[in-house]
Amino acid sequence: MANQQIEIGLLLFPNLTQLDLTGPFETLSRMPGVRVHLVARTLEPVRSDIGLSLLPTVTLQECPDLDVICVPGGPGVNDLILDDEVLAFLRRQGAQARYVTSVCSGALVLGAAGLLRGYRAVTHWGSMGFLEPFGATPVNTRVCVDRNRITGGGVTAGIDFGLYLASVLRGEETAQRIQLYFRCLDMEGQAK
């Protein structure tokens, strides 16, 4: 994948936790040669759990085949784990994607789609007990990698997840450049 265009899809749904989406979005969008899609049922704005409106870029039906599919978390996952259309979309994308991923409680949606059965995974600490009923083995870590399944723990682990995925997709040097970009600068423009 070093030189080819990479198609990444992040699922948008009502009541998601925006940091579970925007942490990975910020990181992955800064890689060269990627196209990041915000995928939802329609192109209408989607409201996060605290009222931030996010704009999808493609619908479930029009989404291209993805190299990476990512499901963020948040209170809205409770509805998604029963949503046949979204679960079918994830199964279809997951069957051909190079990486099937999640951040926070988005892992539960992957589990409901049957995409974590037999895999180790992490989710938000408050949701860890729900992984096993979906056939996943819970692991207490910020980022869990099991073959082509990559899951990130709650909220702030989304940036760590994104940096790890950037290193896998575009190399460690690219991930380090992105991480350096995120570092805080003091008043004279020096990295802290």
PDB file of C-alpha atoms in Angstrom:
ATOM      1  CA  MET A   1       0.000   0.000   0.000  1.00  0.00           C
ATOM      2  CA  ALA A   2       3.063   2.220   0.023  1.00  0.00           C
ATOM      3  CA  ASN A   3       2.238   4.133  -3.169  1.00  0.00           C
ATOM      4  CA  GLN A   4      -1.395   3.365  -3.945  1.00  0.00           C
ATOM      5  CA  GLN A   5      -4.407   5.468  -2.971  1.00  0.00           C
ATOM      6  CA  ILE A   6      -5.887   4.295   0.331  1.00  0.00           C
ATOM      7  CA  GLU A   7      -9.656   4.506   0.871  1.00  0.00           C
ATOM      8  CA  ILE A   8     -10.613   4.960   4.527  1.00  0.00           C
ATOM      9  CA  GLY A   9     -14.185   5.079   5.801  1.00  0.00           C
ATOM     10  CA  LEU A  10     -15.267   6.379   9.203  1.00  0.00           C
ATOM     11  CA  LEU A  11     -18.868   5.589  10.111  1.00  0.00           C
ATOM     12  CA  LEU A  12     -21.060   8.524  11.192  1.00  0.00           C
ATOM     13  CA  PHE A  13     -24.175   7.887  13.269  1.00  0.00           C
ATOM     14  CA  PRO A  14     -26.363   9.895  15.647  1.00  0.00           C
ATOM     15  CA  ASN A  15     -25.017  10.241  19.201  1.00  0.00           C
ATOM     16  CA  LEU A  16     -21.448   9.225  18.421  1.00  0.00           C
ATOM     17  CA  THR A  17     -18.703  10.679  20.581  1.00  0.00           C
ATOM     18  CA  GLN A  18     -17.038  13.161  18.255  1.00  0.00           C
ATOM     19  CA  LEU A  19     -13.525  12.654  19.680  1.00  0.00           C
ATOM     20  CA  ASP A  20     -13.763   8.945  18.807  1.00  0.00           C
ATOM     21  CA  LEU A  21     -14.212  10.103  15.211  1.00  0.00           C
ATOM     22  CA  THR A  22     -12.147  13.279  14.993  1.00  0.00           C
ATOM     23  CA  GLY A  23      -8.995  11.913  16.687  1.00  0.00           C
ATOM     24  CA  PRO A  24      -8.534   9.223  14.019  1.00  0.00           C
ATOM     25  CA  PHE A  25      -9.848  11.568  11.289  1.00  0.00           C
ATOM     26  CA  GLU A  26      -7.198  14.204  12.094  1.00  0.00           C
ATOM     27  CA  THR A  27      -4.446  11.610  12.121  1.00  0.00           C
ATOM     28  CA  LEU A  28      -5.421   9.552   9.093  1.00  0.00           C
ATOM     29  CA  SER A  29      -6.304  12.569   6.917  1.00  0.00           C
ATOM     30  CA  ARG A  30      -2.731  13.848   7.263  1.00  0.00           C
ATOM     31  CA  MET A  31      -1.238  10.824   5.514  1.00  0.00           C
ATOM     32  CA  PRO A  32      -0.251  11.232   1.872  1.00  0.00           C
ATOM     33  CA  GLY A  33      -2.303   9.377  -0.723  1.00  0.00           C
ATOM     34  CA  VAL A  34      -5.438   8.780   1.319  1.00  0.00           C
ATOM     35  CA  ARG A  35      -9.067   9.636   0.846  1.00  0.00           C
ATOM     36  CA  VAL A  36     -11.093   9.654   4.059  1.00  0.00           C
ATOM     37  CA  HIS A  37     -14.842   9.198   3.742  1.00  0.00           C
ATOM     38  CA  LEU A  38     -17.370  10.092   6.425  1.00  0.00           C
ATOM     39  CA  VAL A  39     -19.996   7.423   5.784  1.00  0.00           C
ATOM     40  CA  ALA A  40     -23.636   7.703   6.886  1.00  0.00           C
ATOM     41  CA  ARG A  41     -27.128   6.665   5.801  1.00  0.00           C
ATOM     42  CA  THR A  42     -27.739  10.022   4.111  1.00  0.00           C
ATOM     43  CA  LEU A  43     -25.776  13.191   3.431  1.00  0.00           C
ATOM     44  CA  GLU A  44     -27.763  15.077   6.083  1.00  0.00           C
ATOM     45  CA  PRO A  45     -25.776  16.408   9.076  1.00  0.00           C
ATOM     46  CA  VAL A  46     -25.272  13.917  11.907  1.00  0.00           C
ATOM     47  CA  ARG A  47     -25.380  15.161  15.519  1.00  0.00           C
ATOM     48  CA  SER A  48     -22.864  13.904  18.059  1.00  0.00           C
ATOM     49  CA  ASP A  49     -23.787  13.040  21.629  1.00  0.00           C
ATOM     50  CA  ILE A  50     -23.082  16.643  22.687  1.00  0.00           C
ATOM     51  CA  GLY A  51     -24.780  18.320  19.719  1.00  0.00           C
ATOM     52  CA  LEU A  52     -21.902  18.909  17.292  1.00  0.00           C
ATOM     53  CA  SER A  53     -23.122  18.513  13.703  1.00  0.00           C
ATOM     54  CA  LEU A  54     -20.901  16.531  11.343  1.00  0.00           C
ATOM     55  CA  LEU A  55     -21.298  16.335   7.564  1.00  0.00           C
ATOM     56  CA  PRO A  56     -21.120  12.943   5.835  1.00  0.00           C
ATOM     57  CA  THR A  57     -19.283  12.782   2.531  1.00  0.00           C
ATOM     58  CA  VAL A  58     -20.816   9.557   1.197  1.00  0.00           C
ATOM     59  CA  THR A  59     -23.805   7.318   1.899  1.00  0.00           C
ATOM     60  CA  LEU A  60     -23.689   3.653   2.886  1.00  0.00           C
ATOM     61  CA  GLN A  61     -24.926   2.720  -0.597  1.00  0.00           C
ATOM     62  CA  GLU A  62     -22.480   4.925  -2.516  1.00  0.00           C
ATOM     63  CA  CYS A  63     -19.403   4.182  -0.433  1.00  0.00           C
ATOM     64  CA  PRO A  64     -16.544   2.702  -2.459  1.00  0.00           C
ATOM     65  CA  ASP A  65     -14.741  -0.455  -1.383  1.00  0.00           C
ATOM     66  CA  LEU A  66     -12.638   0.572   1.592  1.00  0.00           C
ATOM     67  CA  ASP A  67      -9.123  -0.418   2.545  1.00  0.00           C
ATOM     68  CA  VAL A  68      -9.896   0.591   6.136  1.00  0.00           C
ATOM     69  CA  ILE A  69     -13.297   0.697   7.821  1.00  0.00           C
ATOM     70  CA  CYS A  70     -13.486   2.369  11.249  1.00  0.00           C
ATOM     71  CA  VAL A  71     -16.397   2.570  13.686  1.00  0.00           C
ATOM     72  CA  PRO A  72     -16.165   5.215  16.422  1.00  0.00           C
ATOM     73  CA  GLY A  73     -18.039   4.861  19.696  1.00  0.00           C
ATOM     74  CA  GLY A  74     -20.508   6.734  21.812  1.00  0.00           C
ATOM     75  CA  PRO A  75     -24.036   6.294  23.179  1.00  0.00           C
ATOM     76  CA  GLY A  76     -25.381   5.834  19.641  1.00  0.00           C
ATOM     77  CA  VAL A  77     -23.810   2.364  19.375  1.00  0.00           C
ATOM     78  CA  ASN A  78     -26.750   1.003  21.360  1.00  0.00           C
ATOM     79  CA  ASP A  79     -28.998   1.618  18.341  1.00  0.00           C
ATOM     80  CA  LEU A  80     -26.373   0.528  15.796  1.00  0.00           C
ATOM     81  CA  ILE A  81     -25.918  -2.956  17.226  1.00  0.00           C
ATOM     82  CA  LEU A  82     -29.543  -3.607  16.219  1.00  0.00           C
ATOM     83  CA  ASP A  83     -29.372  -1.811  12.846  1.00  0.00           C
ATOM     84  CA  ASP A  84     -29.482  -4.447  10.101  1.00  0.00           C
ATOM     85  CA  GLU A  85     -28.557  -1.986   7.316  1.00  0.00           C
ATOM     86  CA  VAL A  86     -25.432  -0.714   9.088  1.00  0.00           C
ATOM     87  CA  LEU A  87     -24.388  -4.215  10.178  1.00  0.00           C
ATOM     88  CA  ALA A  88     -24.777  -5.489   6.588  1.00  0.00           C
ATOM     89  CA  PHE A  89     -22.675  -2.556   5.346  1.00  0.00           C
ATOM     90  CA  LEU A  90     -19.947  -3.385   7.877  1.00  0.00           C
ATOM     91  CA  ARG A  91     -19.994  -7.089   6.967  1.00  0.00           C
ATOM     92  CA  ARG A  92     -19.716  -6.244   3.271  1.00  0.00           C
ATOM     93  CA  GLN A  93     -16.870  -3.780   3.796  1.00  0.00           C
ATOM     94  CA  GLY A  94     -15.205  -5.974   6.422  1.00  0.00           C
ATOM     95  CA  ALA A  95     -15.111  -8.954   4.065  1.00  0.00           C
ATOM     96  CA  GLN A  96     -12.836  -7.126   1.631  1.00  0.00           C
ATOM     97  CA  ALA A  97     -11.160  -4.357   3.687  1.00  0.00           C
ATOM     98  CA  ARG A  98      -7.511  -4.683   4.509  1.00  0.00           C
ATOM     99  CA  TYR A  99      -8.153  -3.438   8.068  1.00  0.00           C
ATOM    100  CA  VAL A 100     -11.341  -3.589  10.172  1.00  0.00           C
ATOM    101  CA  THR A 101     -11.073  -1.113  13.025  1.00  0.00           C
ATOM    102  CA  SER A 102     -12.857   0.728  15.800  1.00  0.00           C
ATOM    103  CA  VAL A 103     -12.365   3.248  18.559  1.00  0.00           C
ATOM    104  CA  CYS A 104     -14.026   3.043  21.967  1.00  0.00           C
ATOM    105  CA  SER A 105     -17.432   1.327  22.021  1.00  0.00           C
ATOM    106  CA  GLY A 106     -17.426   1.141  18.223  1.00  0.00           C
ATOM    107  CA  ALA A 107     -15.910  -2.299  18.874  1.00  0.00           C
ATOM    108  CA  LEU A 108     -19.339  -3.434  20.040  1.00  0.00           C
ATOM    109  CA  VAL A 109     -20.796  -2.600  16.633  1.00  0.00           C
ATOM    110  CA  LEU A 110     -18.051  -4.624  14.938  1.00  0.00           C
ATOM    111  CA  GLY A 111     -18.892  -7.398  17.387  1.00  0.00           C
ATOM    112  CA  ALA A 112     -22.600  -7.223  16.552  1.00  0.00           C
ATOM    113  CA  ALA A 113     -21.676  -7.528  12.865  1.00  0.00           C
ATOM    114  CA  GLY A 114     -19.721 -10.701  13.692  1.00  0.00           C
ATOM    115  CA  LEU A 115     -16.407  -9.090  12.778  1.00  0.00           C
ATOM    116  CA  LEU A 116     -14.635  -9.648  16.104  1.00  0.00           C
ATOM    117  CA  ARG A 117     -15.475 -13.315  16.664  1.00  0.00           C
ATOM    118  CA  GLY A 118     -12.198 -15.058  17.500  1.00  0.00           C
ATOM    119  CA  TYR A 119     -10.221 -11.801  17.753  1.00  0.00           C
ATOM    120  CA  ARG A 120      -8.698  -9.933  20.674  1.00  0.00           C
ATOM    121  CA  ALA A 121     -10.117  -6.424  21.058  1.00  0.00           C
ATOM    122  CA  VAL A 122     -10.289  -3.387  23.319  1.00  0.00           C
ATOM    123  CA  THR A 123     -13.056  -0.873  23.886  1.00  0.00           C
ATOM    124  CA  HIS A 124     -13.944   1.782  26.449  1.00  0.00           C
ATOM    125  CA  TRP A 125     -13.288   0.434  29.958  1.00  0.00           C
ATOM    126  CA  GLY A 126     -17.011   0.638  30.755  1.00  0.00           C
ATOM    127  CA  SER A 127     -17.870  -1.597  27.789  1.00  0.00           C
ATOM    128  CA  MET A 128     -15.164  -4.269  28.122  1.00  0.00           C
ATOM    129  CA  GLY A 129     -17.644  -6.784  29.583  1.00  0.00           C
ATOM    130  CA  PHE A 130     -19.718  -6.663  26.393  1.00  0.00           C
ATOM    131  CA  LEU A 131     -16.945  -7.907  24.076  1.00  0.00           C
ATOM    132  CA  GLU A 132     -17.009 -11.542  25.184  1.00  0.00           C
ATOM    133  CA  PRO A 133     -20.686 -12.150  24.293  1.00  0.00           C
ATOM    134  CA  PHE A 134     -19.761 -11.091  20.732  1.00  0.00           C
ATOM    135  CA  GLY A 135     -17.036 -13.750  20.622  1.00  0.00           C
ATOM    136  CA  ALA A 136     -14.108 -11.373  21.158  1.00  0.00           C
ATOM    137  CA  THR A 137     -11.401 -11.691  23.790  1.00  0.00           C
ATOM    138  CA  PRO A 138     -11.147  -8.448  25.808  1.00  0.00           C
ATOM    139  CA  VAL A 139      -7.637  -7.029  26.195  1.00  0.00           C
ATOM    140  CA  ASN A 140      -6.802  -4.142  28.526  1.00  0.00           C
ATOM    141  CA  THR A 141      -4.591  -1.902  26.354  1.00  0.00           C
ATOM    142  CA  ARG A 142      -4.877   1.436  24.525  1.00  0.00           C
ATOM    143  CA  VAL A 143      -4.560  -0.114  21.056  1.00  0.00           C
ATOM    144  CA  CYS A 144      -5.108  -3.806  20.337  1.00  0.00           C
ATOM    145  CA  VAL A 145      -3.862  -5.416  17.121  1.00  0.00           C
ATOM    146  CA  ASP A 146      -4.984  -8.916  16.171  1.00  0.00           C
ATOM    147  CA  ARG A 147      -4.230  -9.760  12.570  1.00  0.00           C
ATOM    148  CA  ASN A 148      -6.199  -7.223  10.503  1.00  0.00           C
ATOM    149  CA  ARG A 149      -8.393  -6.074  13.400  1.00  0.00           C
ATOM    150  CA  ILE A 150      -7.200  -2.919  15.142  1.00  0.00           C
ATOM    151  CA  THR A 151      -9.237  -1.541  18.039  1.00  0.00           C
ATOM    152  CA  GLY A 152      -8.570   1.502  20.180  1.00  0.00           C
ATOM    153  CA  GLY A 153      -9.714   2.084  23.748  1.00  0.00           C
ATOM    154  CA  GLY A 154     -11.841   5.008  24.831  1.00  0.00           C
ATOM    155  CA  VAL A 155     -11.734   8.530  23.404  1.00  0.00           C
ATOM    156  CA  THR A 156      -8.119   9.742  23.734  1.00  0.00           C
ATOM    157  CA  ALA A 157      -6.796   6.370  22.552  1.00  0.00           C
ATOM    158  CA  GLY A 158      -8.257   7.317  19.144  1.00  0.00           C
ATOM    159  CA  ILE A 159      -5.202   9.434  18.341  1.00  0.00           C
ATOM    160  CA  ASP A 160      -2.860   6.615  19.415  1.00  0.00           C
ATOM    161  CA  PHE A 161      -4.924   4.267  17.243  1.00  0.00           C
ATOM    162  CA  GLY A 162      -4.646   6.677  14.301  1.00  0.00           C
ATOM    163  CA  LEU A 163      -0.893   7.065  14.705  1.00  0.00           C
ATOM    164  CA  TYR A 164      -0.425   3.299  14.874  1.00  0.00           C
ATOM    165  CA  LEU A 165      -2.542   2.809  11.750  1.00  0.00           C
ATOM    166  CA  ALA A 166      -0.605   5.566   9.956  1.00  0.00           C
ATOM    167  CA  SER A 167       2.640   3.724  10.731  1.00  0.00           C
ATOM    168  CA  VAL A 168       1.188   0.503   9.314  1.00  0.00           C
ATOM    169  CA  LEU A 169      -0.205   2.143   6.178  1.00  0.00           C
ATOM    170  CA  ARG A 170       2.502   4.712   5.366  1.00  0.00           C
ATOM    171  CA  GLY A 171       5.471   3.859   7.581  1.00  0.00           C
ATOM    172  CA  GLU A 172       6.865   4.928  10.919  1.00  0.00           C
ATOM    173  CA  GLU A 173       8.400   8.136   9.533  1.00  0.00           C
ATOM    174  CA  THR A 174       4.994   9.344   8.335  1.00  0.00           C
ATOM    175  CA  ALA A 175       3.421   8.560  11.714  1.00  0.00           C
ATOM    176  CA  GLN A 176       6.211  10.425  13.500  1.00  0.00           C
ATOM    177  CA  ARG A 177       5.731  13.484  11.257  1.00  0.00           C
ATOM    178  CA  ILE A 178       2.017  13.508  12.062  1.00  0.00           C
ATOM    179  CA  GLN A 179       2.737  13.131  15.768  1.00  0.00           C
ATOM    180  CA  LEU A 180       5.241  15.990  15.636  1.00  0.00           C
ATOM    181  CA  TYR A 181       2.630  18.167  13.930  1.00  0.00           C
ATOM    182  CA  PHE A 182       0.299  17.542  16.888  1.00  0.00           C
ATOM    183  CA  ARG A 183       2.857  18.618  19.492  1.00  0.00           C
ATOM    184  CA  CYS A 184       2.142  21.862  21.282  1.00  0.00           C
ATOM    185  CA  LEU A 185       4.210  24.915  20.441  1.00  0.00           C
ATOM    186  CA  ASP A 186       5.239  27.542  22.953  1.00  0.00           C
ATOM    187  CA  MET A 187       4.995  31.287  22.306  1.00  0.00           C
ATOM    188  CA  GLU A 188       8.222  31.305  20.262  1.00  0.00           C
ATOM    189  CA  GLY A 189       7.058  28.427  18.076  1.00  0.00           C
ATOM    190  CA  GLN A 190       9.264  25.850  19.792  1.00  0.00           C
ATOM    191  CA  ALA A 191       7.922  22.354  20.384  1.00  0.00           C
ATOM    192  CA  LYS A 192       7.306  21.561  24.045  1.00  0.00           C
TER     193      LYS A 192
END
